[in-house]
Coordinates of N, CA and C in Angstrom, one line a residue:
Chain A
D1 N 54.8 135.8 85.4 CA 55.9 135.5 86.3 C 56.9 136.5 86.5
A2 N 56.5 137.8 86.4 CA 57.4 138.9 86.7 C 58.6 139.0 85.8
G3 N 58.6 138.3 84.7 CA 59.8 138.5 83.8 C 61.1 138.0 84.3
I4 N 61.1 136.8 85.0 CA 62.3 136.4 85.6 C 62.9 135.2 84.8
T5 N 64.2 135.4 84.6 CA 64.9 134.3 83.9 C 66.1 133.9 84.7
Q6 N 66.5 132.7 84.7 CA 67.6 132.2 85.4 C 68.6 131.5 84.4
S7 N 69.8 131.7 84.5 CA 70.8 131.0 83.7 C 72.0 130.6 84.4
P8 N 72.6 129.4 84.1 CA 72.0 128.4 83.2 C 70.8 127.7 83.8
R9 N 70.1 127.0 83.1 CA 69.0 126.2 83.6 C 69.5 124.9 84.2
H10 N 70.5 124.4 83.6 CA 71.1 123.1 84.1 C 72.6 123.3 84.0
K11 N 73.3 122.7 85.1 CA 74.8 122.8 85.0 C 75.3 121.6 85.8
V12 N 76.4 121.0 85.2 CA 77.1 120.0 85.9 C 78.5 120.5 86.0
T13 N 79.1 120.4 87.2 CA 80.4 120.9 87.5 C 81.1 120.0 88.4
E14 N 82.4 120.2 88.6 CA 83.2 119.4 89.5 C 83.5 120.0 90.8
T15 N 83.7 119.2 91.8 CA 84.0 119.7 93.1 C 85.2 120.6 93.0
G16 N 85.1 121.8 93.7 CA 86.2 122.7 93.8 C 86.2 123.8 92.8
T17 N 85.3 123.7 91.8 CA 85.3 124.8 90.8 C 84.3 125.9 91.2
P18 N 84.6 127.1 90.8 CA 83.6 128.2 91.1 C 82.4 128.1 90.1
V19 N 81.3 128.5 90.6 CA 80.1 128.5 89.8 C 79.3 129.7 90.0
T20 N 78.8 130.4 89.0 CA 78.0 131.6 89.1 C 76.6 131.3 88.4
L21 N 75.6 131.6 89.2 CA 74.2 131.5 88.6 C 73.7 132.9 88.5
R22 N 72.9 133.1 87.5 CA 72.4 134.5 87.2 C 70.9 134.5 87.3
C23 N 70.4 135.5 87.9 CA 69.0 135.8 87.9 C 68.7 137.2 87.3
H24 N 67.8 137.2 86.3 CA 67.5 138.5 85.6 C 66.0 138.8 85.7
Q25 N 65.7 140.0 86.0 CA 64.3 140.4 86.1 C 64.1 141.6 85.2
T26 N 62.9 141.8 84.7 CA 62.6 142.9 83.8 C 61.6 143.9 84.4
E27 N 61.1 143.7 85.7 CA 60.0 144.5 86.2 C 60.4 145.3 87.4
N28 N 61.7 145.6 87.5 CA 62.1 146.6 88.5 C 61.8 146.3 90.0
H29 N 61.7 145.0 90.3 CA 61.4 144.6 91.7 C 62.6 145.0 92.6
R30 N 62.3 145.5 93.7 CA 63.4 145.9 94.6 C 64.1 144.7 95.3
Y31 N 63.3 143.8 95.7 CA 63.9 142.6 96.4 C 64.1 141.5 95.5
M32 N 65.2 140.8 95.7 CA 65.6 139.6 95.0 C 66.2 138.6 96.0
Y33 N 65.9 137.3 95.7 CA 66.2 136.3 96.7 C 66.8 135.1 95.9
W34 N 67.7 134.4 96.6 CA 68.2 133.1 96.2 C 67.8 132.0 97.2
Y35 N 67.1 131.0 96.7 CA 66.8 129.9 97.5 C 67.4 128.6 96.9
R36 N 67.6 127.6 97.8 CA 67.8 126.3 97.3 C 66.7 125.4 97.8
Q37 N 66.4 124.4 97.0 CA 65.4 123.4 97.3 C 65.9 122.0 97.3
D38 N 65.8 121.3 98.4 CA 66.3 119.9 98.5 C 65.2 119.1 99.1
P39 N 65.1 117.8 98.7 CA 64.1 117.0 99.3 C 64.2 116.9 100.9
G40 N 63.0 117.1 101.5 CA 63.0 117.1 102.9 C 63.3 118.4 103.6
H41 N 63.8 119.4 102.8 CA 64.2 120.6 103.4 C 63.4 121.8 102.9
G42 N 62.5 121.6 102.0 CA 61.7 122.7 101.5 C 62.6 123.7 100.8
L43 N 62.2 125.0 100.9 CA 62.9 126.1 100.3 C 63.7 126.8 101.4
R44 N 65.0 126.9 101.2 CA 65.8 127.6 102.2 C 66.5 128.8 101.6
L45 N 66.4 129.9 102.3 CA 67.0 131.1 101.8 C 68.5 131.2 101.9
I46 N 69.1 131.5 100.8 CA 70.6 131.6 100.8 C 71.1 133.0 101.1
H47 N 70.7 133.9 100.2 CA 70.9 135.3 100.4 C 69.8 136.1 99.8
Y48 N 69.7 137.4 100.1 CA 68.7 138.2 99.5 C 69.2 139.6 99.3
S49 N 68.6 140.4 98.5 CA 69.0 141.7 98.2 C 67.8 142.6 98.4
Y50 N 68.0 143.8 99.0 CA 66.9 144.8 99.1 C 67.2 146.1 98.4
G51 N 68.1 146.0 97.5 CA 68.5 147.1 96.6 C 69.8 146.9 96.0
V52 N 70.2 147.7 95.0 CA 71.5 147.6 94.4 C 72.6 147.7 95.4
K53 N 73.4 146.8 95.5 CA 74.6 146.6 96.4 C 74.2 146.4 97.8
D54 N 72.9 146.2 98.1 CA 72.4 145.9 99.4 C 72.0 144.4 99.5
T55 N 72.8 143.7 100.2 CA 72.5 142.2 100.4 C 72.6 141.8 101.8
D56 N 72.0 140.7 102.1 CA 72.0 140.1 103.5 C 72.0 138.6 103.4
K57 N 72.4 138.0 104.5 CA 72.5 136.5 104.5 C 71.2 135.9 104.8
G58 N 70.9 134.7 104.3 CA 69.8 133.9 104.7 C 70.3 132.8 105.7
E59 N 69.5 131.8 105.7 CA 69.8 130.7 106.7 C 70.9 129.7 106.3
V60 N 71.2 129.7 105.0 CA 72.2 128.7 104.5 C 73.2 129.4 103.6
S61 N 73.8 130.4 104.1 CA 74.7 131.3 103.3 C 76.1 130.8 103.2
D62 N 76.6 129.9 104.0 CA 78.0 129.5 104.0 C 78.3 128.8 102.7
G63 N 79.4 129.3 102.1 CA 79.8 128.7 100.8 C 79.3 129.4 99.6
Y64 N 78.4 130.5 99.9 CA 77.8 131.2 98.8 C 78.1 132.7 99.0
S65 N 78.2 133.4 97.8 CA 78.3 134.9 97.9 C 77.3 135.4 96.8
V66 N 77.0 136.6 96.9 CA 76.0 137.2 95.9 C 76.5 138.6 95.6
S67 N 76.0 139.1 94.5 CA 76.3 140.5 94.1 C 75.1 141.0 93.3
R68 N 74.9 142.3 93.5 CA 73.8 143.0 92.8 C 74.3 144.4 92.4
S69 N 74.8 144.5 91.2 CA 75.3 145.7 90.7 C 74.3 146.5 89.9
K70 N 73.2 145.8 89.5 CA 72.1 146.5 88.8 C 70.8 145.9 89.3
T71 N 69.8 146.8 89.2 CA 68.5 146.3 89.8 C 68.0 145.0 89.2
E72 N 68.3 144.8 87.9 CA 67.7 143.7 87.2 C 68.5 142.4 87.4
D73 N 69.7 142.4 87.9 CA 70.5 141.2 88.0 C 71.0 140.9 89.4
F74 N 70.9 139.6 89.7 CA 71.3 139.1 91.1 C 72.1 137.9 90.8
L75 N 73.4 137.9 91.2 CA 74.2 136.8 90.9 C 74.5 136.0 92.2
L76 N 74.5 134.7 92.0 CA 74.9 133.8 93.1 C 76.1 133.0 92.7
T77 N 77.2 133.1 93.6 CA 78.4 132.4 93.3 C 78.7 131.4 94.4
L78 N 79.0 130.2 93.9 CA 79.5 129.2 94.8 C 81.1 129.3 94.6
E79 N 81.7 129.7 95.7 CA 83.1 130.0 95.6 C 83.9 128.7 95.2
S80 N 83.6 127.6 95.8 CA 84.3 126.3 95.5 C 83.3 125.2 95.7
A81 N 82.7 124.8 94.6 CA 81.5 124.0 94.7 C 81.8 122.6 95.4
T82 N 80.9 122.2 96.2 CA 81.0 120.9 96.9 C 79.7 120.1 96.5
S83 N 79.8 118.8 96.8 CA 78.7 117.9 96.4 C 77.5 118.2 97.2
S84 N 77.6 118.8 98.4 CA 76.5 119.2 99.2 C 75.7 120.4 98.6
Q85 N 76.3 121.0 97.6 CA 75.6 122.1 97.0 C 74.9 121.7 95.7
T86 N 74.9 120.4 95.5 CA 74.0 119.9 94.4 C 72.5 120.1 94.9
S87 N 71.8 120.8 94.0 CA 70.5 121.3 94.4 C 69.7 121.9 93.3
V88 N 68.5 122.3 93.5 CA 67.8 123.2 92.6 C 67.8 124.5 93.2
Y89 N 68.2 125.5 92.4 CA 68.3 126.9 92.9 C 67.2 127.7 92.3
F90 N 66.5 128.4 93.1 CA 65.4 129.3 92.6 C 65.8 130.7 93.0
C91 N 65.6 131.6 92.0 CA 65.6 133.0 92.3 C 64.1 133.5 92.4
A92 N 63.9 134.5 93.3 CA 62.6 135.0 93.5 C 62.7 136.5 93.6
V93 N 61.7 137.3 93.2 CA 61.7 138.7 93.3 C 60.4 139.2 94.0
G94 N 60.4 140.4 94.5 CA 59.3 140.9 95.2 C 59.5 142.4 95.4
R95 N 58.3 143.1 95.8 CA 58.4 144.5 96.0 C 58.5 144.8 97.5
G96 N 58.2 143.9 98.3 CA 58.2 144.1 99.7 C 57.6 143.0 100.5
E97 N 56.6 143.3 101.2 CA 55.9 142.2 102.0 C 54.9 141.5 101.1
E98 N 54.8 141.8 99.9 CA 53.9 141.2 98.9 C 54.5 139.8 98.5
T99 N 53.8 139.3 97.5 CA 54.2 138.0 97.0 C 55.6 137.9 96.4
Q100 N 56.1 136.8 96.4 CA 57.4 136.5 95.8 C 57.1 135.8 94.5
Y101 N 57.8 136.2 93.4 CA 57.6 135.5 92.1 C 58.9 134.8 91.8
F102 N 58.7 133.5 91.5 CA 59.9 132.7 91.3 C 60.3 132.5 89.9
G103 N 61.6 132.4 89.7 CA 62.1 132.0 88.4 C 61.9 130.5 88.1
P104 N 62.3 130.0 87.0 CA 62.1 128.6 86.6 C 63.1 127.7 87.3
G105 N 64.2 128.2 87.9 CA 65.1 127.3 88.6 C 66.3 126.9 87.8
T106 N 67.4 126.6 88.5 CA 68.6 126.0 87.9 C 68.9 124.7 88.7
R107 N 69.1 123.7 87.9 CA 69.5 122.4 88.5 C 71.0 122.3 88.4
L108 N 71.6 122.2 89.6 CA 73.1 122.1 89.6 C 73.5 120.8 90.2
L109 N 74.4 120.1 89.5 CA 74.9 118.9 89.9 C 76.4 119.1 90.1
V110 N 76.9 118.8 91.3 CA 78.3 118.9 91.6 C 78.9 117.5 91.8
L111 N 79.8 117.1 90.9 CA 80.4 115.8 90.9 C 81.7 115.7 91.7
Chain B
G1 N 66.2 127.9 113.2 CA 65.6 126.6 112.8 C 64.2 126.9 112.2
Q2 N 63.6 125.8 111.7 CA 62.3 125.9 111.2 C 61.3 126.3 112.2
Q3 N 60.5 127.3 112.0 CA 59.5 127.8 112.9 C 58.1 127.8 112.4
V4 N 58.0 127.2 111.2 CA 56.6 127.0 110.7 C 56.5 125.6 110.3
M5 N 55.6 124.9 111.0 CA 55.4 123.5 110.8 C 54.2 123.3 109.9
Q6 N 54.3 122.4 108.9 CA 53.3 122.2 108.0 C 53.0 120.7 108.0
I7 N 51.7 120.4 108.1 CA 51.3 119.0 108.1 C 50.0 118.8 107.3
P8 N 49.8 117.6 106.7 CA 50.8 116.5 106.7 C 51.9 116.7 105.7
Q9 N 52.9 115.9 105.7 CA 54.0 116.0 104.7 C 53.6 115.5 103.4
Y10 N 52.8 114.4 103.4 CA 52.3 113.8 102.1 C 50.8 113.5 102.3
Q11 N 50.1 113.5 101.2 CA 48.7 113.1 101.2 C 48.3 112.5 99.9
H12 N 47.8 111.3 100.0 CA 47.2 110.7 98.7 C 45.7 110.7 98.9
V13 N 45.0 111.1 97.8 CA 43.6 111.1 97.9 C 43.0 110.5 96.6
Q14 N 41.8 110.1 96.6 CA 41.1 109.7 95.4 C 40.5 111.0 94.8
E15 N 40.5 111.1 93.5 CA 39.9 112.2 92.9 C 38.5 112.4 93.4
G16 N 38.1 113.6 93.7 CA 36.8 113.9 94.2 C 36.8 114.0 95.8
E17 N 37.8 113.5 96.4 CA 37.9 113.7 97.9 C 38.4 115.0 98.2
D18 N 38.2 115.4 99.5 CA 38.7 116.7 99.9 C 40.1 116.6 100.5
F19 N 40.8 117.7 100.6 CA 42.2 117.7 101.1 C 42.4 119.0 101.9
T20 N 43.1 118.8 103.0 CA 43.5 120.0 103.8 C 44.9 119.9 104.3
T21 N 45.6 121.0 104.2 CA 46.9 121.1 104.8 C 47.0 122.2 105.8
Y22 N 47.7 122.0 106.9 CA 47.8 123.0 108.0 C 49.2 123.5 108.2
C23 N 49.2 124.7 108.6 CA 50.4 125.4 108.8 C 50.4 126.1 110.2
N24 N 51.4 125.8 111.0 CA 51.4 126.3 112.4 C 52.7 127.0 112.7
S25 N 52.6 128.2 113.2 CA 53.8 129.0 113.5 C 54.0 129.1 115.0
S26 N 55.3 129.2 115.5 CA 55.6 129.4 116.9 C 55.5 130.8 117.3
T27 N 55.4 131.7 116.3 CA 55.4 133.1 116.6 C 54.2 133.7 115.8
T28 N 53.8 134.9 116.2 CA 52.7 135.6 115.5 C 53.2 136.1 114.2
L29 N 52.4 136.0 113.2 CA 52.7 136.3 111.8 C 52.0 137.6 111.4
S30 N 52.6 138.4 110.6 CA 52.0 139.6 110.1 C 51.1 139.2 108.9
N31 N 51.5 138.3 108.1 CA 50.7 137.7 107.1 C 51.2 136.3 106.7
I32 N 50.4 135.6 106.0 CA 50.8 134.3 105.5 C 50.5 134.2 104.0
Q33 N 51.3 133.5 103.3 CA 51.1 133.3 101.9 C 51.1 131.8 101.6
W34 N 50.4 131.4 100.5 CA 50.4 130.1 100.1 C 50.8 130.0 98.7
Y35 N 51.7 129.0 98.4 CA 52.2 128.7 97.1 C 52.0 127.3 96.7
K36 N 51.9 127.1 95.3 CA 51.8 125.7 94.8 C 52.9 125.5 93.9
Q37 N 53.5 124.3 94.0 CA 54.6 123.9 93.1 C 54.2 122.6 92.4
R38 N 54.1 122.7 91.1 CA 53.8 121.4 90.4 C 55.1 120.6 90.2
P39 N 55.0 119.3 90.1 CA 56.2 118.5 89.9 C 57.1 119.1 88.8
G40 N 58.4 119.3 89.1 CA 59.3 119.8 88.1 C 59.2 121.3 87.8
G41 N 58.3 122.0 88.6 CA 58.1 123.4 88.3 C 58.6 124.3 89.4
H42 N 58.2 125.5 89.4 CA 58.6 126.4 90.4 C 57.4 126.9 91.3
P43 N 57.7 127.3 92.5 CA 56.5 127.8 93.3 C 55.8 128.9 92.7
V44 N 54.5 128.9 92.8 CA 53.6 129.9 92.2 C 52.7 130.4 93.3
F45 N 52.6 131.7 93.4 CA 51.8 132.3 94.5 C 50.3 132.0 94.3
L46 N 49.7 131.7 95.4 CA 48.2 131.4 95.3 C 47.5 132.6 96.0
I47 N 47.9 132.9 97.2 CA 47.1 133.9 98.0 C 47.9 134.4 99.2
Q48 N 47.5 135.6 99.7 CA 48.0 136.1 100.9 C 46.9 136.4 101.8
L49 N 47.1 136.1 103.1 CA 46.1 136.4 104.2 C 46.8 137.3 105.1
V50 N 46.0 138.3 105.6 CA 46.6 139.4 106.4 C 45.9 139.6 107.7
K51 N 44.6 139.4 107.7 CA 43.8 139.8 108.9 C 43.5 138.5 109.7
S52 N 43.4 138.8 111.0 CA 43.1 137.7 112.0 C 41.7 137.1 111.6
G53 N 41.6 135.8 111.5 CA 40.4 135.1 111.2 C 40.0 135.2 109.7
E54 N 40.8 135.7 108.9 CA 40.5 135.9 107.5 C 40.2 134.6 106.8
V55 N 39.2 134.6 105.9 CA 38.9 133.4 105.1 C 38.8 133.9 103.6
K56 N 39.5 133.3 102.7 CA 39.4 133.6 101.3 C 39.2 132.3 100.5
K57 N 38.4 132.5 99.4 CA 38.2 131.4 98.6 C 38.6 131.6 97.1
Q58 N 39.1 130.6 96.5 CA 39.4 130.6 95.1 C 38.8 129.3 94.5
K59 N 37.7 129.5 93.9 CA 37.0 128.3 93.4 C 36.9 127.2 94.4
R60 N 37.6 126.1 94.2 CA 37.5 125.0 95.2 C 38.5 125.1 96.3
L61 N 39.3 126.1 96.4 CA 40.3 126.3 97.4 C 39.8 127.3 98.4
T62 N 39.9 126.9 99.7 CA 39.5 127.8 100.8 C 40.7 128.0 101.7
F63 N 41.1 129.2 102.0 CA 42.2 129.5 102.8 C 41.7 130.2 104.1
Q64 N 42.4 129.9 105.2 CA 42.0 130.5 106.5 C 43.2 130.9 107.2
F65 N 43.1 132.0 108.0 CA 44.2 132.5 108.8 C 43.6 132.6 110.2
G66 N 44.3 132.0 111.2 CA 43.7 131.8 112.5 C 43.6 133.1 113.2
E67 N 42.7 133.1 114.3 CA 42.5 134.3 115.1 C 43.7 134.9 115.7
A68 N 44.6 134.0 116.1 CA 45.8 134.4 116.8 C 47.0 134.7 115.8
K69 N 46.7 134.5 114.5 CA 47.6 134.8 113.4 C 48.9 133.9 113.6
K70 N 48.7 132.7 114.1 CA 49.8 131.7 114.2 C 49.5 130.5 113.4
N71 N 48.3 130.3 112.8 CA 48.1 129.1 112.1 C 47.2 129.5 110.9
S72 N 47.3 128.6 109.9 CA 46.6 128.8 108.6 C 46.3 127.4 108.0
S73 N 45.3 127.4 107.2 CA 44.9 126.1 106.5 C 44.5 126.4 105.1
L74 N 44.7 125.4 104.3 CA 44.3 125.4 102.9 C 43.4 124.1 102.7
H75 N 42.2 124.3 102.2 CA 41.3 123.2 102.0 C 40.9 123.2 100.6
I76 N 41.0 122.0 100.0 CA 40.6 121.8 98.6 C 39.4 120.9 98.6
T77 N 38.3 121.3 98.0 CA 37.1 120.5 97.9 C 37.1 119.8 96.6
A78 N 36.7 118.5 96.7 CA 36.6 117.7 95.4 C 37.8 117.8 94.6
T79 N 38.9 117.2 95.0 CA 40.2 117.3 94.3 C 40.1 116.8 92.9
Q80 N 41.0 117.4 92.1 CA 41.1 117.0 90.7 C 42.6 116.7 90.4
T81 N 42.8 116.0 89.4 CA 44.2 115.6 89.1 C 45.1 116.9 88.8
T82 N 44.5 117.9 88.5 CA 45.2 119.2 88.3 C 45.7 119.8 89.6
D83 N 45.2 119.3 90.7 CA 45.6 119.8 92.0 C 46.9 119.2 92.5
V84 N 47.4 118.2 91.8 CA 48.6 117.5 92.2 C 49.8 118.6 92.3
G85 N 50.6 118.4 93.3 CA 51.7 119.3 93.5 C 52.0 119.4 95.0
T86 N 52.9 120.3 95.3 CA 53.3 120.6 96.7 C 52.8 121.9 97.0
Y87 N 52.1 122.0 98.2 CA 51.6 123.3 98.7 C 52.4 123.8 99.8
F88 N 52.9 125.0 99.7 CA 53.7 125.6 100.8 C 53.0 126.8 101.4
C89 N 53.2 126.9 102.7 CA 52.8 128.1 103.4 C 54.1 128.9 103.7
A90 N 54.0 130.2 103.8 CA 55.1 131.0 104.1 C 54.6 132.2 104.8
G91 N 55.2 132.5 106.0 CA 54.7 133.6 106.8 C 55.8 134.6 107.1
R92 N 55.3 135.8 107.3 CA 56.2 136.9 107.7 C 56.0 137.2 109.2
R93 N 57.1 137.3 109.9 CA 57.0 137.5 111.3 C 56.5 138.9 111.6
S94 N 55.8 139.1 112.7 CA 55.3 140.4 113.1 C 56.5 141.2 113.7
G95 N 56.4 142.5 113.6 CA 57.5 143.3 114.2 C 58.4 143.9 113.2
A96 N 59.1 144.9 113.6 CA 60.0 145.6 112.6 C 61.3 144.8 112.4
G97 N 61.9 145.0 111.2 CA 63.2 144.5 110.9 C 63.2 143.0 110.5
N98 N 62.1 142.3 110.6 CA 62.1 140.9 110.2 C 61.2 140.7 109.0
N99 N 60.8 141.7 108.3 CA 59.7 141.5 107.4 C 60.2 141.2 106.0
R100 N 61.5 141.2 105.7 CA 61.9 141.0 104.4 C 61.9 139.5 104.0
K101 N 62.1 138.7 105.0 CA 62.2 137.2 104.7 C 61.0 136.5 105.1
L102 N 60.6 135.5 104.3 CA 59.5 134.7 104.6 C 60.0 133.4 105.3
I103 N 59.2 132.9 106.2 CA 59.5 131.7 106.9 C 58.6 130.6 106.2
W104 N 59.3 129.6 105.7 CA 58.6 128.7 104.8 C 58.3 127.4 105.6
G105 N 57.1 126.9 105.4 CA 56.9 125.5 105.8 C 57.6 124.5 104.8
L106 N 57.6 123.3 105.2 CA 58.3 122.3 104.3 C 57.4 121.8 103.2
G107 N 56.1 122.1 103.2 CA 55.3 121.8 102.2 C 54.5 120.5 102.4
T108 N 53.3 120.4 101.8 CA 52.5 119.2 101.7 C 52.4 118.7 100.3
S109 N 52.9 117.5 100.0 CA 52.8 117.0 98.7 C 51.5 116.2 98.5
L110 N 50.7 116.6 97.5 CA 49.4 116.1 97.3 C 49.5 115.2 96.0
A111 N 49.1 113.9 96.1 CA 48.9 113.1 95.0 C 47.4 112.7 94.9
V112 N 46.9 112.7 93.7 CA 45.5 112.5 93.4 C 45.4 111.3 92.5
N113 N 44.7 110.3 92.9 CA 44.5 109.1 92.1 C 43.2 109.3 91.3
P114 N 43.3 109.1 90.0 CA 42.1 109.4 89.1 C 41.1 108.2 89.3

């Protein structure tokens, strides 16, 4: 699974608090992605990165920011968590047009 | 909005029956990928199809890419309980500048009764 870890794996937080999720990879993939998965919506892309400090928005980027200061780490920040951001968050990595390898996911509950 | 339609959304079969899920895009795709997600797990890559009319097999799974590169299918022969999960298709648009992001179908959830 391309050496991908996500932390934390589970988190409960309160509305209005900032939350940062971390994705770490060990195989030097250029591309990294953050998705959220909700029933009835499948996988929706939040943000992605195509290199260190190079990021772009996905289809559901409002309320989220990302940073990639090192090849191996891609951080997703919820600036002020809302209940609508309760979801399962997946990080994925890839080298280009090839397959994407997914991390184990983070289950986030915003109360 | 969603540009890759995947049907059916759910499918229940008896073990041993066949299963097919279809993926249809409104635009031409440069390639299409299939993923499987077990309940409680994460999506796992199954296969990528690139060529028009391409057919690939993995044991009981047969994958097809349409001649126009706008549709694809996954067929499972003689389903087993280990096939339970959600199957996603994901395609990349043709043309420059759009190739970093996959367009995902909503998935087909397969339940298999033993």
